[in-house]
PDB file of C-alpha atoms and ligand atoms in Angstrom:
ATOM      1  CA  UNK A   1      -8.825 -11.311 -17.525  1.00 98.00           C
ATOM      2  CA  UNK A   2      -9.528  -7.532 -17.859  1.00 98.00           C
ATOM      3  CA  UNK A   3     -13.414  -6.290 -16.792  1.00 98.00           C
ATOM      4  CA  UNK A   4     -15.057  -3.088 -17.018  1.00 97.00           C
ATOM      5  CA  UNK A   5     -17.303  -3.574 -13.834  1.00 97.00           C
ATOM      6  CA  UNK A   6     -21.025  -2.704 -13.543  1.00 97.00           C
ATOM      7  CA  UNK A   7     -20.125   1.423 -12.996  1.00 96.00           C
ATOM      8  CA  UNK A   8     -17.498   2.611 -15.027  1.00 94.00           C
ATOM      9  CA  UNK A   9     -17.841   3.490 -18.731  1.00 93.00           C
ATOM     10  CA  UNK A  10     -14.240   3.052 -19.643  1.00 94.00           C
ATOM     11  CA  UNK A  11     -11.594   0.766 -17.954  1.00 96.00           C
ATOM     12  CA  UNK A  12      -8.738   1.940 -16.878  1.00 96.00           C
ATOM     13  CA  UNK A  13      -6.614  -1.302 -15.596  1.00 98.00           C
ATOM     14  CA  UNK A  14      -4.162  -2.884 -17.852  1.00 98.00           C
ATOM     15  CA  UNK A  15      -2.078  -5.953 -17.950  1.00 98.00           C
ATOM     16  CA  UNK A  16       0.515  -7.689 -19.293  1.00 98.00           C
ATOM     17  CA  UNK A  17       0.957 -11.372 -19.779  1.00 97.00           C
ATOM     18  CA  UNK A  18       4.233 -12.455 -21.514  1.00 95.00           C
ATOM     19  CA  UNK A  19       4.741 -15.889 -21.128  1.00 92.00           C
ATOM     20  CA  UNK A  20       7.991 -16.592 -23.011  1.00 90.00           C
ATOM     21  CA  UNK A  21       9.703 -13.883 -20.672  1.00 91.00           C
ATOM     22  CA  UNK A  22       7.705 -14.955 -17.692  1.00 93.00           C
ATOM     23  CA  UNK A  23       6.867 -11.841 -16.837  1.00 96.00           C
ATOM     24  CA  UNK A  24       2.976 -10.556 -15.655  1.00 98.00           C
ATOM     25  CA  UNK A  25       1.621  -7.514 -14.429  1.00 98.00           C
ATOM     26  CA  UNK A  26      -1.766  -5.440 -13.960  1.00 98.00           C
ATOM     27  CA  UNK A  27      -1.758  -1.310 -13.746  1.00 98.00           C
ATOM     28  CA  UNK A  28      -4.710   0.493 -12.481  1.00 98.00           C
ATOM     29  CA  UNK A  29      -4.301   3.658 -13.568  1.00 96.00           C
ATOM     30  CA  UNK A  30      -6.348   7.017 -12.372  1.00 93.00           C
ATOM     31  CA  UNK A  31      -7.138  10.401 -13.862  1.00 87.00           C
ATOM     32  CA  UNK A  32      -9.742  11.946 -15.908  1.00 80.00           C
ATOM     33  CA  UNK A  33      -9.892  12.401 -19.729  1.00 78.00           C
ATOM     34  CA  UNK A  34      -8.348   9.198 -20.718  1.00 81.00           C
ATOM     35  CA  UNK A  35      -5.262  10.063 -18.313  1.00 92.00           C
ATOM     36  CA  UNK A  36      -5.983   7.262 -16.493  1.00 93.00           C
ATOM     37  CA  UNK A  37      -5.449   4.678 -19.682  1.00 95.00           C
ATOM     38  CA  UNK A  38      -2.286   6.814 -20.965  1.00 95.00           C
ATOM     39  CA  UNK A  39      -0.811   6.533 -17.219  1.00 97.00           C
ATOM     40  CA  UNK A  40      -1.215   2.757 -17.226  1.00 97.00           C
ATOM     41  CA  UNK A  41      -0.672   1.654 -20.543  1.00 97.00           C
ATOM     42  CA  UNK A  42       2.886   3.638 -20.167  1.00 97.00           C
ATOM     43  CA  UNK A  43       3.408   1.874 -17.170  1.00 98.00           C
ATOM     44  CA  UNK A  44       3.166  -1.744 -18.451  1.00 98.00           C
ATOM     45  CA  UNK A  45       4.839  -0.790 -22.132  1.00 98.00           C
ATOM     46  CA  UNK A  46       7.377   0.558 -20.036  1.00 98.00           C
ATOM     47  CA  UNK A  47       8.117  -2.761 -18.069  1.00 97.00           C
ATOM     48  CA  UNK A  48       7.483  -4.989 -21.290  1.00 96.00           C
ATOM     49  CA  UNK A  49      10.663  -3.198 -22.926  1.00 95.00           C
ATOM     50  CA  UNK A  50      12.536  -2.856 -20.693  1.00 94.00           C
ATOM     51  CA  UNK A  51      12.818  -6.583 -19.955  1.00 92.00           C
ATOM     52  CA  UNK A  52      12.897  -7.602 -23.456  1.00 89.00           C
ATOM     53  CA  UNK A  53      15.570  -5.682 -24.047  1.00 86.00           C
ATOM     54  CA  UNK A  54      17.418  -7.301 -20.818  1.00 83.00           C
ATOM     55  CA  UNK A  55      16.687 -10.533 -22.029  1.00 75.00           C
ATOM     56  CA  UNK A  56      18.482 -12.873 -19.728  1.00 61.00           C
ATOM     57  CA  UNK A  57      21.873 -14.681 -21.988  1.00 63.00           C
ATOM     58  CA  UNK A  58      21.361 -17.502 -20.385  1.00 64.00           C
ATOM     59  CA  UNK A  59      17.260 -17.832 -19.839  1.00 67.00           C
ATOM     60  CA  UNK A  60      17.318 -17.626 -15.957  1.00 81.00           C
ATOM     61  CA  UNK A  61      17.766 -14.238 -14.369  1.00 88.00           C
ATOM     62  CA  UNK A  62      18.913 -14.413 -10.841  1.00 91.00           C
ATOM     63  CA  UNK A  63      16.421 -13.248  -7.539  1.00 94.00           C
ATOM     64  CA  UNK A  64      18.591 -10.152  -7.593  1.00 94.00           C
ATOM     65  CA  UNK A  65      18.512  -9.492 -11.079  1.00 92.00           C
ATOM     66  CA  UNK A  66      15.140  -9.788 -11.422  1.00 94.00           C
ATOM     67  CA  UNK A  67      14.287  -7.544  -8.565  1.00 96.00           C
ATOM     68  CA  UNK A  68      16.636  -5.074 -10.157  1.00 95.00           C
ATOM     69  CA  UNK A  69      15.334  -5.241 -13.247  1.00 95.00           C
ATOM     70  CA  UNK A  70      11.230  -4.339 -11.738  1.00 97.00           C
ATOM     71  CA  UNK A  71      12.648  -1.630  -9.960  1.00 97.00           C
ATOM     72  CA  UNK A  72      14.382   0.202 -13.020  1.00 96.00           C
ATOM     73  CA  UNK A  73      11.481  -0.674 -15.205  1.00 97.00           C
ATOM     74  CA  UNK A  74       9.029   0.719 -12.723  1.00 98.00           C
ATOM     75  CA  UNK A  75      11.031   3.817 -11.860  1.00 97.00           C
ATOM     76  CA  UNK A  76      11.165   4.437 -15.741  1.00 97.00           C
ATOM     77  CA  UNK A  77       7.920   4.047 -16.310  1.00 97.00           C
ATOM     78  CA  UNK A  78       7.450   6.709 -13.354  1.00 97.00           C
ATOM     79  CA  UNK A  79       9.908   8.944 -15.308  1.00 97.00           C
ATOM     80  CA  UNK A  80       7.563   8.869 -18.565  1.00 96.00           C
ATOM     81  CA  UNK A  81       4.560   9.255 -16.851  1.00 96.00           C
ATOM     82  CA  UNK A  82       6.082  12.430 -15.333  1.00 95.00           C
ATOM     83  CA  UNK A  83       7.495  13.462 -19.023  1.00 94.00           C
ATOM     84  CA  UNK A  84       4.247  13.251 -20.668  1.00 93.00           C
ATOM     85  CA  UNK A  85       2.176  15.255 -17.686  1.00 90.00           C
ATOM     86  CA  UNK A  86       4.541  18.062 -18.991  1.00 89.00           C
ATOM     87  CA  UNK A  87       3.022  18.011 -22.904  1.00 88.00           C
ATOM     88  CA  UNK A  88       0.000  18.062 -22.174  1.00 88.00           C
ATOM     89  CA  UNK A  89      -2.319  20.116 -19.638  1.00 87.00           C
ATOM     90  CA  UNK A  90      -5.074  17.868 -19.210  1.00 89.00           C
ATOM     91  CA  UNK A  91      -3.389  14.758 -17.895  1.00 90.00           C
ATOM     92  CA  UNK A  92      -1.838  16.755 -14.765  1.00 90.00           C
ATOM     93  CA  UNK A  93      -2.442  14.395 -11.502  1.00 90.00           C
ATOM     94  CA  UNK A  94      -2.455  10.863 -13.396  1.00 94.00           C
ATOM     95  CA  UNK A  95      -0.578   7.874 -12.268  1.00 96.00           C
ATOM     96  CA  UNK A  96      -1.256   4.074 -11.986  1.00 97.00           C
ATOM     97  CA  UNK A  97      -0.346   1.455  -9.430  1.00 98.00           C
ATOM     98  CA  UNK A  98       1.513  -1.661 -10.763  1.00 98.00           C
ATOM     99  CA  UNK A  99       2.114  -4.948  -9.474  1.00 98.00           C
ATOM    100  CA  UNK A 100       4.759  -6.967 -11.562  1.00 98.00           C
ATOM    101  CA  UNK A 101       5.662 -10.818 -10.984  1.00 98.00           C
ATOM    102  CA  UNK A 102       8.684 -12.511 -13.237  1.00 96.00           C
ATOM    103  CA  UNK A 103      10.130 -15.784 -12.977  1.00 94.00           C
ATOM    104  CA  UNK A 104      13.875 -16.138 -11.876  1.00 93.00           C
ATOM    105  CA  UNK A 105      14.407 -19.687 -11.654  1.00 84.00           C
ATOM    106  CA  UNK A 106      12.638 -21.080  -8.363  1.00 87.00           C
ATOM    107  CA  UNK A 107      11.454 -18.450  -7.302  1.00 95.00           C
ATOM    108  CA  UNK A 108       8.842 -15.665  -8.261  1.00 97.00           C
ATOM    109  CA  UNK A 109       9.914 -11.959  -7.597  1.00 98.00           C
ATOM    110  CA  UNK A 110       7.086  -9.380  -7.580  1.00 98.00           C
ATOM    111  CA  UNK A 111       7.675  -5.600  -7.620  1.00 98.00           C
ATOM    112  CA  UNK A 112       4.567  -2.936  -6.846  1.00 98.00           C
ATOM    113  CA  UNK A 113       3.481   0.477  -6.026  1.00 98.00           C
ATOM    114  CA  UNK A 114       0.076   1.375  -4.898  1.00 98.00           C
ATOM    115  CA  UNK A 115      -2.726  -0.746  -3.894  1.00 97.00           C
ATOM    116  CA  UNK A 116      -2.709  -3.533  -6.393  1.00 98.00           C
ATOM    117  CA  UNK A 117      -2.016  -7.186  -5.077  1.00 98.00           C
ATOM    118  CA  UNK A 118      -0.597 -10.421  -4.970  1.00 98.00           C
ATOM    119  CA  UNK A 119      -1.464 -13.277  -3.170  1.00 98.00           C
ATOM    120  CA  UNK A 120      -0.942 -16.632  -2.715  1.00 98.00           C
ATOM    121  CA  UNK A 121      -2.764 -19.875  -2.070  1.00 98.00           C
ATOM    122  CA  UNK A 122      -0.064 -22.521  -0.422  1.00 97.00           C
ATOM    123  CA  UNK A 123      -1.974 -25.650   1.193  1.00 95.00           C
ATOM    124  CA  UNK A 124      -4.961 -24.089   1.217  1.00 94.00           C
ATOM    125  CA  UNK A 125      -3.893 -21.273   3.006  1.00 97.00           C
ATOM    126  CA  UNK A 126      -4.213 -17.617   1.378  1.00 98.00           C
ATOM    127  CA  UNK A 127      -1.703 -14.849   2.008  1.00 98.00           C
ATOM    128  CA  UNK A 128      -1.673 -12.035   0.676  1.00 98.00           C
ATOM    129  CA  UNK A 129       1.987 -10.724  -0.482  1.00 98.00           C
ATOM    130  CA  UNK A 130       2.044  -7.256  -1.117  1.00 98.00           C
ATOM    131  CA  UNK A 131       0.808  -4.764   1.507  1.00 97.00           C
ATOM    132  CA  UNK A 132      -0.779  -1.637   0.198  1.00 97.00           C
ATOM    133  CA  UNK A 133       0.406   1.811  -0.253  1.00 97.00           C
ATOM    134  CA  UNK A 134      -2.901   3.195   0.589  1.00 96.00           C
ATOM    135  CA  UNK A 135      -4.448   5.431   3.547  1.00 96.00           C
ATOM    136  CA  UNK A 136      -6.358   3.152   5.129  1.00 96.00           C
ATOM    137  CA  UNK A 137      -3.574   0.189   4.974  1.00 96.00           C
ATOM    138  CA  UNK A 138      -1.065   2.782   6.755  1.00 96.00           C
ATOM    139  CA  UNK A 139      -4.532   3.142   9.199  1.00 96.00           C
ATOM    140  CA  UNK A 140      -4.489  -0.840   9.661  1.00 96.00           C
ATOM    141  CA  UNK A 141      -0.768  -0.577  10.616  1.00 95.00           C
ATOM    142  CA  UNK A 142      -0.853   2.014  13.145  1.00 96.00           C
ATOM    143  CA  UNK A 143      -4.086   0.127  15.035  1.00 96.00           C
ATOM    144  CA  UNK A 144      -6.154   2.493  13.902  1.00 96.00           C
ATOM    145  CA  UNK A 145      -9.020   0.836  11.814  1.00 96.00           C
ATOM    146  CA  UNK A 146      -9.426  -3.045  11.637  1.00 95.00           C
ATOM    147  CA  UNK A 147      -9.217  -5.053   8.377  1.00 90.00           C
ATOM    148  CA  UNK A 148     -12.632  -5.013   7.957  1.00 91.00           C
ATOM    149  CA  UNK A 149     -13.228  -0.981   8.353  1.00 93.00           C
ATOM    150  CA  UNK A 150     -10.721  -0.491   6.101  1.00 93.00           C
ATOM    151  CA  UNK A 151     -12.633  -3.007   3.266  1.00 89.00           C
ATOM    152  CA  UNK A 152     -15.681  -0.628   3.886  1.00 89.00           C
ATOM    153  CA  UNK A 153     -13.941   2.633   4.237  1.00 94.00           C
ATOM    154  CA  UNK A 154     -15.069   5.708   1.929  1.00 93.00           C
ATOM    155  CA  UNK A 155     -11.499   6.538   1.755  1.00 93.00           C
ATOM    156  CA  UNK A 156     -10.036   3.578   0.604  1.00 92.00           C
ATOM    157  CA  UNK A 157      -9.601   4.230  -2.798  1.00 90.00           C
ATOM    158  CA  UNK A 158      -7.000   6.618  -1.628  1.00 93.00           C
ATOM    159  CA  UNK A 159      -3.564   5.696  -3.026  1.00 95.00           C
ATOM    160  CA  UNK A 160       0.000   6.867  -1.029  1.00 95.00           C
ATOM    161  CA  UNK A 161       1.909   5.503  -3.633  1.00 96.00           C
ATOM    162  CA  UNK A 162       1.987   5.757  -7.383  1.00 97.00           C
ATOM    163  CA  UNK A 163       3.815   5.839 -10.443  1.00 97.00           C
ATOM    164  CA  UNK A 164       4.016   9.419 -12.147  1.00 95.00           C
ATOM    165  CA  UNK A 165       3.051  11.537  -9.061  1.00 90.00           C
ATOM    166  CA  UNK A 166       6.908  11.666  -7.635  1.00 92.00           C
ATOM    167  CA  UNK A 167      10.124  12.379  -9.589  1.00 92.00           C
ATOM    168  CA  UNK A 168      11.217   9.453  -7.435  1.00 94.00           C
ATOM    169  CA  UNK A 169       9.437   6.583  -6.534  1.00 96.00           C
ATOM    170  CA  UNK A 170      10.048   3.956  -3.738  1.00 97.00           C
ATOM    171  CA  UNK A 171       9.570   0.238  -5.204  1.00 98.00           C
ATOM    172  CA  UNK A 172       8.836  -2.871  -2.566  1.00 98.00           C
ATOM    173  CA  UNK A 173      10.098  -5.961  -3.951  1.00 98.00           C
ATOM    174  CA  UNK A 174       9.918  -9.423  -2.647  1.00 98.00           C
ATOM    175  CA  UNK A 175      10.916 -12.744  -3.570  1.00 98.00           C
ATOM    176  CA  UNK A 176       8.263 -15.971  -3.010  1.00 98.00           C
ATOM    177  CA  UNK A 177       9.657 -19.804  -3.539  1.00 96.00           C
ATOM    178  CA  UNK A 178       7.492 -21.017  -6.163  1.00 97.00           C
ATOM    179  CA  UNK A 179       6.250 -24.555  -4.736  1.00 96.00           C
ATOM    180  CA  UNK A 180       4.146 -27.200  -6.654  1.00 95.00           C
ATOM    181  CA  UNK A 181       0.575 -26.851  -6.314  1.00 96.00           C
ATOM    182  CA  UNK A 182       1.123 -22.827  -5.522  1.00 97.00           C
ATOM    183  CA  UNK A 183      -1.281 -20.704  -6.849  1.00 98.00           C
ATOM    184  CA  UNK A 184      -0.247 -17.069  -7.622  1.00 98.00           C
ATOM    185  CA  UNK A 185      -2.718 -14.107  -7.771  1.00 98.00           C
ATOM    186  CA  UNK A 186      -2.335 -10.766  -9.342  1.00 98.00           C
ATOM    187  CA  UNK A 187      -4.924  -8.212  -8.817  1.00 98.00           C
ATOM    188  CA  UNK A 188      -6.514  -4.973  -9.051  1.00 98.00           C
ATOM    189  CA  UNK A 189      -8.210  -3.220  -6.411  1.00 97.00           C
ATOM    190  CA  UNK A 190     -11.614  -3.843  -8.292  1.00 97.00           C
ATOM    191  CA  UNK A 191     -11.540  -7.294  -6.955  1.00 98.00           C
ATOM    192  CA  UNK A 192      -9.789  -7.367  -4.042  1.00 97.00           C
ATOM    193  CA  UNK A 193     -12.537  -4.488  -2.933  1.00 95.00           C
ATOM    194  CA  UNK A 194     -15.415  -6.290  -3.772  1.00 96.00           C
ATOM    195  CA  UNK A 195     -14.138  -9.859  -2.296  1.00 96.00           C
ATOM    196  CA  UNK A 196     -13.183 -10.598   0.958  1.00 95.00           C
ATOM    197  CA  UNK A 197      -9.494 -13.064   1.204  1.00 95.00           C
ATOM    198  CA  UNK A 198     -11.854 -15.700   2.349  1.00 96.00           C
ATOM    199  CA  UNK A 199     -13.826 -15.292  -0.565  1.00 97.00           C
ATOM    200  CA  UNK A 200     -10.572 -15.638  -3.055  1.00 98.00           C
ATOM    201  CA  UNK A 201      -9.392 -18.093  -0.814  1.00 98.00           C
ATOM    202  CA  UNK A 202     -12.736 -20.474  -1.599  1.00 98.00           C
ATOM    203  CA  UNK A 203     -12.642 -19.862  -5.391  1.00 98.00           C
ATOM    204  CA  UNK A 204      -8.986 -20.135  -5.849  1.00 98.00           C
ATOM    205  CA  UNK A 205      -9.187 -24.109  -3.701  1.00 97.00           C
ATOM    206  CA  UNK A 206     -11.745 -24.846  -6.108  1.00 97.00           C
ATOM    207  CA  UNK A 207     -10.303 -23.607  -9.698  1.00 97.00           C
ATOM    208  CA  UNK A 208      -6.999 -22.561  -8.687  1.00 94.00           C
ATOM    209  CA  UNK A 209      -5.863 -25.220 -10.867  1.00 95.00           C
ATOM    210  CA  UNK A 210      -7.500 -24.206 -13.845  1.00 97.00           C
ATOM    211  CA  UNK A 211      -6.296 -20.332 -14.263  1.00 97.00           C
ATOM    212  CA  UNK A 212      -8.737 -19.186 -16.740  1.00 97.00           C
ATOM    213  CA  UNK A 213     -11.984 -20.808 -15.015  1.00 98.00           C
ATOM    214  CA  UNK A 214     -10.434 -19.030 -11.714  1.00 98.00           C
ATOM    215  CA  UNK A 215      -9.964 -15.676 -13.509  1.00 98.00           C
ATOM    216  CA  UNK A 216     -13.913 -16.217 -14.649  1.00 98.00           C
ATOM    217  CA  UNK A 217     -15.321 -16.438 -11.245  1.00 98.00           C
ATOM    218  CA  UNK A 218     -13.385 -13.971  -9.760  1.00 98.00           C
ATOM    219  CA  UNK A 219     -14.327 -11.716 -11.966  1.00 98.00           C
ATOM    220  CA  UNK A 220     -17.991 -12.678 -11.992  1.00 98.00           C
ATOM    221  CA  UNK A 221     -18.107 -12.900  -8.197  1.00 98.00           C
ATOM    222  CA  UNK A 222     -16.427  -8.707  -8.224  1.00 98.00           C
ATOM    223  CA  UNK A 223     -19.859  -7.694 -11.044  1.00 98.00           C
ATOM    224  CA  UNK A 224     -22.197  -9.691  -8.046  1.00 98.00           C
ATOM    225  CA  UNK A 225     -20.833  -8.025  -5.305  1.00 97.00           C
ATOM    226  CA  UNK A 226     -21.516  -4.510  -7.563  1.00 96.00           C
ATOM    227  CA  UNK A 227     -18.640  -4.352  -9.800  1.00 97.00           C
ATOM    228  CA  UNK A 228     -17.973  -0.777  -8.724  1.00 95.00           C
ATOM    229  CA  UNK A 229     -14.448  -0.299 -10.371  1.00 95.00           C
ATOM    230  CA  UNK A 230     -12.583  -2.096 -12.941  1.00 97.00           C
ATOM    231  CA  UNK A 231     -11.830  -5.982 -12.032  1.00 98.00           C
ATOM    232  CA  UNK A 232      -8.353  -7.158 -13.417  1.00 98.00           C
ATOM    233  CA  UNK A 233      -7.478 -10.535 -12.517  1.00 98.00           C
ATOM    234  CA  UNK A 234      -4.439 -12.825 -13.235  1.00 98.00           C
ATOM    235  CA  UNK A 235      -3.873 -16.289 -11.856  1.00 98.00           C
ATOM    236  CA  UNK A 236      -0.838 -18.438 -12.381  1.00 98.00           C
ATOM    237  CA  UNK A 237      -0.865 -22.227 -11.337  1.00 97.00           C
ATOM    238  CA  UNK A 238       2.625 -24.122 -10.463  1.00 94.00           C
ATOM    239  CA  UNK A 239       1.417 -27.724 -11.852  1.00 88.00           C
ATOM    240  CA  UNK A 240       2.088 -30.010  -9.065  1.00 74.00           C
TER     241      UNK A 240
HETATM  242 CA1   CA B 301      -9.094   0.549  -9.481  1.00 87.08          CA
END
């Protein structure tokens, strides 16, 4: 579920849910006159592609193909971002994060750049998955703000990481066991700024099981809390 929020005229998150390849992801992209949308529509057309046209033989890609697979769809996705900066003037300094999950038999591998998230809810526990490439995460790290400063911080829309700002970029990757009863959350920072893990936690224990109700609330919950930037939510349920 894709929202504007209660301040933006246009949003700029996209997402991708392709269930026959098992493969989901959400880009927030960033940059003025409609860069933004062209930076992360590229991004996720990108990924759809290029794992269609890697299409598993058998149906099951391994951990290590799949992570291989996010990382060269994500660093070509980078690479046309770049291109298309060149052709045109007025899209100089856009890029989008992206978080990417795909299912390789057991397991769930999710690939990102920037400050989009996953997280999961085992046992009624929530952990969060990815860590972001952002200034005040790198802050948290080094001691130097606390969790909570950095939730409030006026810099903490500040990326370190994108695609289509490098030639290169640097993917994280990481493989989760997929358990029954797991519940698996992709997100953009619209949400996860506007709701505290506790908050997600609570709403994901009480709909986690029903994706689309859980997307719902989330999303409502982001436009209470003042919907600031665009809320992109995806929620995937292992039935157990
Ligand atoms: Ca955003």
């Amino acid at each position: 579920m894709s929202d504007v929020g209660r301040c933006r005229k246009v949003n700029q998150d996209m997402f991708l849910v392709d269930e026959a390849l098992g493969l989901y992801a959400i880009a927030d992209g960033m940059g003025g006159h409609a860069a933004g949308e062209v930076a992360s529509d590229l991004a996720i057309s990108t990924l759809a592609t290029s794992l269609q046209r890697q299409q598993s033989t058998d149906g099951v890609w391994s951990t290590e193909e799949a992570a291989e697979l996010l990382r060269a769809a994500l660093d070509e996705g980078n690479r046309r971002i770049c291109e298309s900066v060149l052709e045109r003037a007025e899209w100089r300094g856009m890029g989008t994060t992206m978080v990417a999950f795909v299912l390789a038999s057991d397991r769930a591998v999710i690939a990102h750049v920037g400050d989009s998230r996953a997280y999961l809810l085992r046992e009624g526990g929530l952990r969060q998955l990815t860590s972001d490439h952002s200034w005040v995460n790198e802050q948290v790290k080094l001691g130097l703000l606390t969790h909570e400063q950095a939730q409030r911080h006026p810099m903490r829309n500040i990326v370190t990481r994108a695609l289509g700002n490098q030639p290169r970029v640097e993917v994280d990757c990481l493989a989760e066991e997929i358990r029954p009863g797991d519940v698996f959350v992709l997100c953009s920072d619209g949400l996860s700024g506007m709701l505290s893990d506790g908050e997600i936690r609570e709403v994901l224990e009480s709909h986690g099981s029903v994706p689309r109700l859980a997307c719902r609330v989330l999303v409502d919950r982001a436009n209470e809390h003042g919907g600031e930037d665009n809320i992109t939510v995806i929620v995937l349920c292992c039935a157990g």
